[in-house]
């Protein structure tokens, strides 16, 4: 070990830090993937069934909207504990990297779905009307008009969701999910090792920065207005 | 081609029914350019959207090509819409697609695999070949509307609906877009229905016109008839706007003789009629106002004259028999 680094951070096991980084990235990647995969269709459904939209179904919209609001109101830490039985049924483990993904997705998907709904509402109504006038089916409008036209907004929504997920994974660390958050809590907070706290939090900041920069870059690239 | 039979439309606003269209009966012939003029809120946009069923009538029937389409759904509705192109005031292009991709869009919707040739042909028709790979945000308003026209024509429609297509354009661009529409009507023989609040648009391209006021057709007929002899106050206002005669009109109280407005149409516009009549009857005249313009391709002239002389009635008769329309203007 580099003696200078060792004198600066006397308590730190860098192999453990590297492993925690990897764990955080796996949790983030896995949960983001499933969040988008479930949140996007949910967001599209919310958009389509809202009053005055293509497939206005106020009742269905009301039910979905309520579900989304309920899931968004439960504090994530409570949600994680409440979901343990479901997690166990789905993944075979109650906690850990794989186990954390279930509550992460259930916590973040409704949030992402709302952002998707909002992004789709930004699509010019006239463009939707023009597509209808050309004889497009609803599915064609979703795939070929709504999603491409809202692409920049959807990427921005995914970015915000990814950053929120970084925060959630860190919280997951408290109840044993592993990752950088777990290190910060166990060694930095409970073990009172300020160098651990400093390194893990710095790494989380760097991660969030990278995500935001990447997201902004993609939004920029896909903006055609 | 298109027929409205006692069509009405009402909306529910705060629990009360608000009528947008009172029973409307209208027939639009194949191959003509039909204009619907009205102020905003007159119901013209609703009437236009009844043709491709973006709006459903509350009662009555809509016929397209002799077929009652009022209740068309699903594949039948999409088939109908494919035969009806539409362009819009705000163009409504897909911002995420290039010009060529926008024009190809309706073709993709209907499962055409090879669109490149057709897209090239359409872009050449509207004069945008060199802008094929640009995005709509990089185009001017007139160019955007040309893309809209090319897109609307892609699936070879029989009918083209124009929703205030020139209202967002400057006068020069408006003229060139209207020229393009007239050209398309002539070349492709498709029926055009356009709505506007500008009589000038009607005068330049339409064959027939209906004037819509508060959800009712208050006047309809050939553009020349409606333009030269407007009956309803709303029509008169539109015509006055087109002639930039806003307000009360000139004051002729100091002029001696009787006042007449003479309307010439077609070939009589260019004939030396007036001088001939003056020579034959010896009446005197004083020219107060006049102009010569065109309704679509037909020239017309309107002169306001003060006339006096012993043979006045004979002079008027001679003008009438030559096909001049005479209005006695009371002061």
XYZ file of C-alpha atoms in Angstrom:
556
model
C 0.000 0.000 0.000
C 1.197 3.462 -0.829
C 2.558 4.855 2.471
C 1.346 8.374 1.753
C -2.203 7.187 1.146
C -1.951 5.052 4.278
C -0.864 7.995 6.443
C -3.778 10.055 5.075
C -6.460 7.353 5.527
C -5.130 5.070 8.313
C -8.256 2.891 8.700
C -9.168 2.244 5.116
C -9.141 -1.153 3.454
C -9.035 -0.184 -0.210
C -9.972 -3.638 -1.423
C -13.145 -3.352 0.589
C -13.812 0.096 -0.902
C -13.375 -1.272 -4.412
C -15.774 -4.107 -3.669
C -18.298 -1.632 -2.216
C -18.030 0.541 -5.353
C -18.698 -2.475 -7.498
C -21.669 -3.494 -5.317
C -23.153 0.000 -5.549
C -22.754 0.036 -9.318
C -24.371 -3.398 -9.670
C -27.319 -2.351 -7.473
C -27.652 0.915 -9.366
C -27.406 -0.649 -12.819
C -29.759 -3.510 -12.025
C -32.351 -1.362 -10.312
C -32.202 1.365 -12.985
C -32.750 -1.230 -15.696
C -35.828 -2.697 -14.013
C -37.084 0.732 -12.961
C -37.082 1.933 -16.550
C -38.539 -1.367 -17.782
C -41.526 -1.083 -15.417
C -41.794 2.691 -14.972
C -41.870 3.514 -18.674
C -44.975 1.429 -19.516
C -46.614 2.648 -16.304
C -45.855 6.270 -17.218
C -47.176 5.784 -20.760
C -50.348 4.202 -19.327
C -50.803 7.111 -16.943
C -50.409 9.547 -19.827
C -52.792 7.752 -22.181
C -55.581 7.193 -19.663
C -55.591 10.699 -18.183
C -58.598 12.899 -18.812
C -58.670 14.391 -22.301
C -55.958 12.077 -23.652
C -55.988 9.391 -26.346
C -57.508 6.666 -24.204
C -59.095 8.653 -21.408
C -60.204 6.224 -18.684
C -60.580 8.384 -15.595
C -61.251 5.433 -13.251
C -58.266 3.379 -14.350
C -56.162 6.503 -14.207
C -57.405 7.178 -10.678
C -56.420 3.698 -9.505
C -52.963 3.827 -11.081
C -52.386 7.327 -9.838
C -53.320 6.335 -6.293
C -50.989 3.335 -6.386
C -48.142 5.509 -7.594
C -48.809 8.092 -4.891
C -48.985 5.473 -2.140
C -45.684 3.898 -3.158
C -44.095 7.312 -3.403
C -45.321 8.342 0.058
C -43.878 5.396 1.983
C -40.383 6.282 3.232
C -37.899 4.095 1.387
C -36.405 2.610 4.515
C -39.857 1.432 5.662
C -40.700 0.181 2.174
C -37.582 -1.951 2.211
C -38.569 -3.654 5.431
C -42.208 -4.071 4.362
C -41.103 -5.682 1.138
C -38.860 -8.335 2.699
C -41.399 -11.160 2.168
C -41.842 -10.187 -1.504
C -38.110 -9.857 -1.989
C -37.606 -13.313 -0.511
C -40.237 -14.808 -2.776
C -38.740 -13.191 -5.880
C -35.018 -13.571 -5.292
C -34.669 -16.180 -2.553
C -32.799 -13.723 -0.334
C -34.183 -11.069 1.938
C -31.320 -8.624 1.634
C -27.941 -8.207 -0.016
C -27.103 -6.906 -3.475
C -29.671 -8.976 -5.332
C -32.288 -8.582 -2.627
C -31.931 -4.809 -2.578
C -32.915 -4.501 -6.213
C -36.575 -5.438 -5.531
C -37.340 -2.615 -3.090
C -35.185 -0.225 -5.100
C -37.290 -0.844 -8.205
C -40.584 -0.674 -6.330
C -39.486 2.544 -4.694
C -38.163 4.199 -7.855
C -40.495 2.943 -10.617
C -43.543 4.992 -9.503
C -41.319 8.060 -9.228
C -39.946 7.464 -12.719
C -43.463 6.781 -14.067
C -44.608 10.232 -12.892
C -41.638 11.844 -14.569
C -42.430 9.930 -17.768
C -46.047 11.104 -17.643
C -44.893 14.697 -17.246
C -42.346 14.374 -20.074
C -45.012 12.961 -22.427
C -47.340 15.844 -21.628
C -44.694 18.158 -23.028
C -45.167 16.602 -26.469
C -47.037 19.018 -28.741
C -50.697 17.985 -28.926
C -50.806 19.104 -32.526
C -48.223 16.489 -33.462
C -50.360 13.788 -31.862
C -53.426 15.096 -33.681
C -51.517 15.109 -36.979
C -50.518 11.471 -36.423
C -54.121 10.546 -35.714
C -55.171 12.347 -38.877
C -52.660 10.206 -40.791
C -54.355 7.074 -39.480
C -51.795 6.030 -36.863
C -52.810 3.422 -34.270
C -52.292 4.210 -30.592
C -49.341 1.844 -30.465
C -47.776 3.602 -33.464
C -48.332 6.961 -31.809
C -46.616 5.758 -28.629
C -43.665 4.137 -30.374
C -43.109 6.486 -33.275
C -44.330 9.826 -31.954
C -44.557 10.112 -28.175
C -41.359 8.335 -27.163
C -39.085 9.829 -29.865
C -40.541 13.325 -29.419
C -40.121 13.134 -25.639
C -36.705 11.472 -25.834
C -34.740 14.351 -24.309
C -37.240 14.673 -21.450
C -37.235 10.926 -20.860
C -33.445 10.844 -20.629
C -33.540 13.724 -18.161
C -36.140 11.780 -16.124
C -33.959 8.662 -16.132
C -31.020 10.766 -14.941
C -32.971 12.208 -12.027
C -34.178 8.710 -11.169
C -30.639 7.288 -11.311
C -29.411 9.955 -8.903
C -32.322 9.214 -6.563
C -31.407 5.527 -6.769
C -27.848 6.283 -5.648
C -29.368 7.772 -2.503
C -31.652 4.753 -2.054
C -28.776 2.259 -2.438
C -26.883 4.095 0.275
C -29.940 3.809 2.511
C -30.163 0.143 1.633
C -26.696 -0.186 3.109
C -28.071 0.458 6.581
C -30.132 -2.689 6.522
C -27.378 -4.798 5.034
C -27.600 -4.322 1.308
C -23.879 -3.616 1.003
C -22.189 -1.016 -1.151
C -20.718 2.369 -0.355
C -23.641 3.389 1.820
C -23.100 0.383 4.055
C -19.435 1.284 4.546
C -20.260 4.878 5.338
C -22.780 3.763 7.927
C -20.906 0.867 9.515
C -17.385 2.207 9.679
C -17.846 5.911 9.188
C -20.844 6.514 11.434
C -21.080 3.607 13.871
C -17.319 2.898 13.961
C -16.461 6.579 14.076
C -13.816 6.431 11.361
C -14.000 9.828 9.660
C -11.667 8.806 6.835
C -14.152 6.075 5.816
C -16.953 8.584 5.845
C -14.927 11.019 3.759
C -13.883 8.491 1.103
C -17.272 6.817 0.691
C -19.206 10.073 0.550
C -16.698 11.517 -1.920
C -17.095 8.476 -4.132
C -20.888 8.856 -4.001
C -20.586 12.511 -4.976
C -18.333 11.573 -7.885
C -20.841 8.918 -8.998
C -23.732 11.373 -8.913
C -21.678 13.939 -10.829
C -20.820 11.427 -13.530
C -24.450 10.340 -13.868
C -25.671 13.916 -14.136
C -23.034 14.884 -16.679
C -23.777 11.824 -18.773
C -27.514 12.553 -18.631
C -27.051 16.210 -19.544
C -24.830 15.252 -22.441
C -27.414 12.849 -23.841
C -30.248 15.350 -23.371
C -28.220 17.905 -25.270
C -27.541 15.452 -28.051
C -31.176 14.485 -28.518
C -32.716 17.963 -28.254
C -34.061 19.037 -31.636
C -36.203 21.996 -30.686
C -67.164 14.130 -52.511
C -67.950 15.361 -49.022
C -71.432 15.970 -47.712
C -72.667 17.165 -44.340
C -76.281 16.254 -43.656
C -77.832 18.173 -40.759
C -74.619 17.870 -38.793
C -74.517 19.351 -35.310
C -71.850 19.422 -32.665
C -72.157 20.414 -29.059
C -69.713 20.223 -26.189
C -70.376 19.755 -22.510
C -68.889 22.639 -20.612
C -69.416 22.763 -16.847
C -72.487 20.549 -17.093
C -74.178 22.566 -19.835
C -74.324 21.784 -23.562
C -72.713 24.438 -25.677
C -73.523 24.324 -29.373
C -70.535 24.649 -31.686
C -72.429 23.794 -34.866
C -76.147 24.214 -35.536
C -77.495 21.894 -38.221
C -75.093 22.308 -41.118
C -75.842 21.058 -44.632
C -73.042 21.417 -47.106
C -71.788 19.629 -50.168
C -68.263 19.783 -51.529
C -67.699 18.619 -55.114
C -64.786 16.463 -56.276
C -61.767 18.408 -57.471
C -62.824 21.805 -56.182
C -61.109 24.069 -53.718
C -63.702 24.793 -51.077
C -63.173 27.514 -48.502
C -64.826 27.874 -45.129
C -64.418 31.315 -43.647
C -65.372 32.469 -40.184
C -64.099 34.272 -37.127
C -62.375 32.302 -34.405
C -65.003 30.382 -32.478
C -67.379 30.254 -35.456
C -66.984 26.472 -35.606
C -64.923 26.164 -38.772
C -62.182 24.125 -37.154
C -64.781 21.717 -35.771
C -66.472 21.445 -39.160
C -63.154 20.617 -40.847
C -62.330 17.946 -38.241
C -65.664 16.241 -38.840
C -64.438 15.236 -42.284
C -61.631 12.990 -41.003
C -63.500 12.349 -37.744
C -60.961 13.923 -35.426
C -64.265 15.198 -34.046
C -67.505 13.207 -34.052
C -70.789 14.925 -34.838
C -73.377 15.057 -32.056
C -76.057 14.334 -34.664
C -76.405 14.195 -38.430
C -74.244 12.394 -40.938
C -70.968 12.903 -42.741
C -70.496 11.363 -46.176
C -67.141 10.983 -47.902
C -67.128 9.687 -51.486
C -70.783 8.807 -51.121
C -70.225 6.652 -48.053
C -71.631 7.406 -44.618
C -68.513 7.547 -42.434
C -70.129 9.037 -39.333
C -69.518 5.961 -37.222
C -66.312 4.617 -38.786
C -64.016 2.879 -36.282
C -60.770 0.956 -36.215
C -59.345 -0.158 -39.556
C -62.146 1.532 -41.505
C -61.412 4.848 -39.804
C -57.669 4.527 -40.424
C -58.351 3.669 -44.068
C -60.522 6.776 -44.399
C -57.856 8.951 -42.807
C -55.236 7.603 -45.182
C -57.324 8.958 -48.057
C -57.542 12.385 -46.423
C -54.405 14.476 -45.982
C -54.290 17.343 -43.502
C -52.061 20.353 -42.925
C -52.072 22.613 -39.904
C -51.553 26.216 -38.842
C -48.597 25.256 -36.672
C -47.349 22.601 -39.109
C -47.213 19.852 -36.445
C -44.049 18.241 -37.755
C -42.147 15.691 -35.698
C -39.219 17.602 -34.257
C -37.175 14.440 -33.761
C -37.266 13.563 -37.443
C -35.590 15.110 -40.467
C -37.589 16.592 -43.323
C -37.315 13.373 -45.339
C -38.225 11.241 -42.312
C -41.271 13.440 -41.653
C -42.488 12.938 -45.202
C -41.841 9.195 -44.930
C -43.793 8.991 -41.663
C -47.295 8.309 -43.081
C -45.781 5.744 -45.457
C -44.155 3.934 -42.527
C -47.440 3.983 -40.638
C -49.080 2.090 -43.448
C -46.299 -0.410 -43.827
C -44.513 0.766 -46.957
C -40.980 -0.564 -46.829
C -39.350 1.420 -49.623
C -40.146 5.075 -49.084
C -37.034 6.800 -50.447
C -38.260 7.190 -54.028
C -41.674 8.534 -53.060
C -40.128 10.944 -50.531
C -37.735 12.315 -53.170
C -40.624 12.834 -55.574
C -42.700 14.679 -52.937
C -39.832 16.905 -51.815
C -39.221 17.849 -55.435
C -42.927 18.684 -55.815
C -42.827 21.153 -52.907
C -39.361 22.447 -53.807
C -37.446 21.237 -50.766
C -35.117 18.631 -52.248
C -31.979 20.237 -50.865
C -33.363 20.373 -47.312
C -34.117 16.662 -46.987
C -31.722 16.059 -44.098
C -32.513 19.145 -42.048
C -34.600 19.105 -38.890
C -37.814 21.173 -38.720
C -36.223 23.572 -36.207
C -33.776 24.613 -38.935
C -36.520 25.623 -41.402
C -38.538 28.804 -41.950
C -42.321 28.808 -41.493
C -42.998 28.572 -45.214
C -40.578 25.669 -45.582
C -42.191 23.874 -42.634
C -45.604 24.202 -44.264
C -44.178 22.773 -47.486
C -42.948 19.772 -45.518
C -46.450 19.522 -44.050
C -47.927 19.535 -47.555
C -45.477 16.893 -48.818
C -46.277 14.729 -45.790
C -50.024 15.145 -46.315
C -49.690 14.083 -49.943
C -47.501 11.053 -49.229
C -50.270 8.493 -49.099
C -51.883 9.877 -52.277
C -55.035 11.226 -50.665
C -58.176 12.245 -52.538
C -58.880 15.094 -50.146
C -56.591 17.659 -48.524
C -57.784 19.489 -45.419
C -56.081 22.791 -44.625
C -56.503 24.055 -41.069
C -55.586 27.764 -41.185
C -52.551 26.644 -43.141
C -51.293 30.143 -43.888
C -52.363 31.993 -40.740
C -48.924 31.758 -39.138
C -47.102 32.915 -42.276
C -46.132 36.352 -43.575
C -47.992 37.698 -46.662
C -45.297 36.757 -49.163
C -44.953 33.214 -47.848
C -48.737 32.939 -47.695
C -48.904 33.779 -51.401
C -46.340 31.120 -52.319
C -47.995 28.425 -50.201
C -51.408 29.251 -51.717
C -49.863 29.057 -55.172
C -48.510 25.624 -54.325
C -51.956 24.492 -53.131
C -53.608 25.749 -56.323
C -50.918 23.989 -58.317
C -51.467 20.714 -56.486
C -55.210 20.990 -56.947
C -54.711 21.393 -60.654
C -51.966 18.790 -61.132
C -53.274 16.048 -58.868
C -56.955 16.899 -59.132
C -57.512 16.399 -55.437
C -60.290 18.099 -53.523
C -59.093 20.780 -51.109
C -61.094 22.035 -48.136
C -59.547 24.959 -46.344
C -60.588 27.048 -43.391
C -59.401 30.573 -42.832
C -60.362 33.895 -41.342
C -58.922 35.824 -44.280
C -61.107 36.589 -47.318
C -57.960 37.159 -49.318
C -57.046 33.467 -48.984
C -60.507 32.549 -50.266
C -60.201 34.980 -53.174
C -56.824 33.619 -54.278
C -57.465 29.871 -54.375
C -61.062 28.866 -53.723
C -63.765 27.957 -56.214
C -66.585 28.033 -53.716
C -66.953 29.345 -50.200
C -69.177 28.959 -47.169
C -69.347 31.673 -44.547
C -69.700 30.375 -41.027
C -71.026 32.576 -38.269
C -71.687 31.334 -34.726
C -72.008 27.722 -35.881
C -74.272 28.398 -38.856
C -73.575 28.579 -42.584
C -74.935 32.058 -43.290
C -73.909 32.260 -46.928
C -72.392 29.996 -49.524
C -71.796 29.913 -53.243
C -69.172 30.604 -55.870
C -66.414 32.873 -54.618
C -67.192 35.473 -57.308
C -70.847 35.707 -56.250
C -70.115 35.866 -52.569
C -67.202 38.224 -52.995
C -68.870 40.669 -55.360
C -72.329 40.563 -53.800
C -72.023 39.702 -50.145
C -75.440 39.421 -48.488
C -74.884 38.662 -44.820
C -73.314 41.329 -42.576
C -70.522 38.931 -41.552
C -69.661 38.305 -45.214
C -69.686 42.028 -45.917
C -67.231 42.567 -43.094
C -64.896 39.890 -44.449
C -65.049 41.368 -47.944
C -64.417 44.863 -46.597
C -61.376 43.569 -44.708
C -60.027 41.976 -47.862
C -60.457 45.266 -49.678
C -58.890 47.213 -46.841
C -62.064 49.266 -46.595
C -62.401 49.224 -42.905
C -64.618 51.740 -41.180
C -67.366 53.810 -42.752
C -66.166 54.200 -46.297
C -65.633 57.405 -48.227
C -67.939 60.383 -48.086
C -69.548 61.227 -51.450
C -72.026 63.830 -50.164
C -70.571 66.617 -52.329
C -70.799 64.631 -55.564
C -73.574 65.414 -58.046
C -75.425 62.706 -60.015
C -76.558 59.215 -59.029
C -74.054 56.806 -57.535
C -73.566 53.295 -58.898
C -71.183 50.442 -58.275
C -70.385 48.534 -61.471
C -68.982 45.002 -61.259
C -67.281 43.465 -64.276
C -66.309 39.802 -64.413
C -64.139 37.741 -66.694
C -63.683 39.064 -70.223
C -65.914 42.132 -69.802
C -63.297 43.403 -67.348
C -60.942 44.188 -70.195
C -63.544 45.382 -72.746
C -63.866 49.158 -73.454
C -67.522 49.000 -72.398
C -67.874 52.200 -70.459
C -66.465 54.491 -73.128
C -68.704 52.852 -75.715
C -71.820 53.382 -73.605
C -70.864 56.986 -72.938
C -70.414 57.596 -76.663
C -73.756 55.924 -77.518
C -75.921 57.605 -74.889
C -74.158 60.837 -74.106
C -74.272 60.374 -70.329
C -71.538 61.878 -68.196
C -69.747 60.081 -65.460
C -67.324 60.829 -62.722
C -65.039 58.048 -61.524
C -64.930 57.945 -57.730
C -63.218 54.659 -56.978
C -62.165 51.566 -58.833
C -59.863 48.598 -59.057
C -59.203 45.478 -61.072
C -58.217 42.245 -59.358
C -58.497 38.500 -59.642
C -60.646 35.869 -58.027
C -58.532 32.764 -58.454
C -57.749 33.109 -62.185
C -60.805 35.185 -63.134
C -60.265 38.931 -63.456
C -62.905 41.249 -62.056
C -63.296 44.971 -61.801
C -65.375 47.201 -59.583
C -65.963 50.875 -60.322
C -67.836 53.390 -58.250
C -69.284 56.107 -60.497
C -71.434 59.204 -60.242
C -73.569 59.366 -63.429
C -75.890 61.932 -64.871
C -77.597 62.661 -68.201
C -80.916 62.313 -70.017
C -80.283 58.793 -71.269
C -79.163 57.414 -67.918
C -81.636 54.509 -67.905
C -80.680 53.511 -71.449
C -76.996 53.609 -70.474
C -77.599 51.370 -67.465
C -79.590 48.983 -69.618
C -76.821 48.771 -72.187
C -74.270 47.998 -69.464
C -76.510 45.357 -67.928
C -77.038 43.611 -71.221
C -73.269 43.480 -71.665
C -73.056 41.495 -68.435
C -72.109 44.269 -66.024
C -73.626 44.092 -62.623
C -74.995 47.387 -61.337
C -75.761 48.385 -57.793
C -77.501 51.618 -56.967
C -75.720 53.140 -53.997
C -77.897 55.220 -51.794
C -76.140 58.039 -50.020
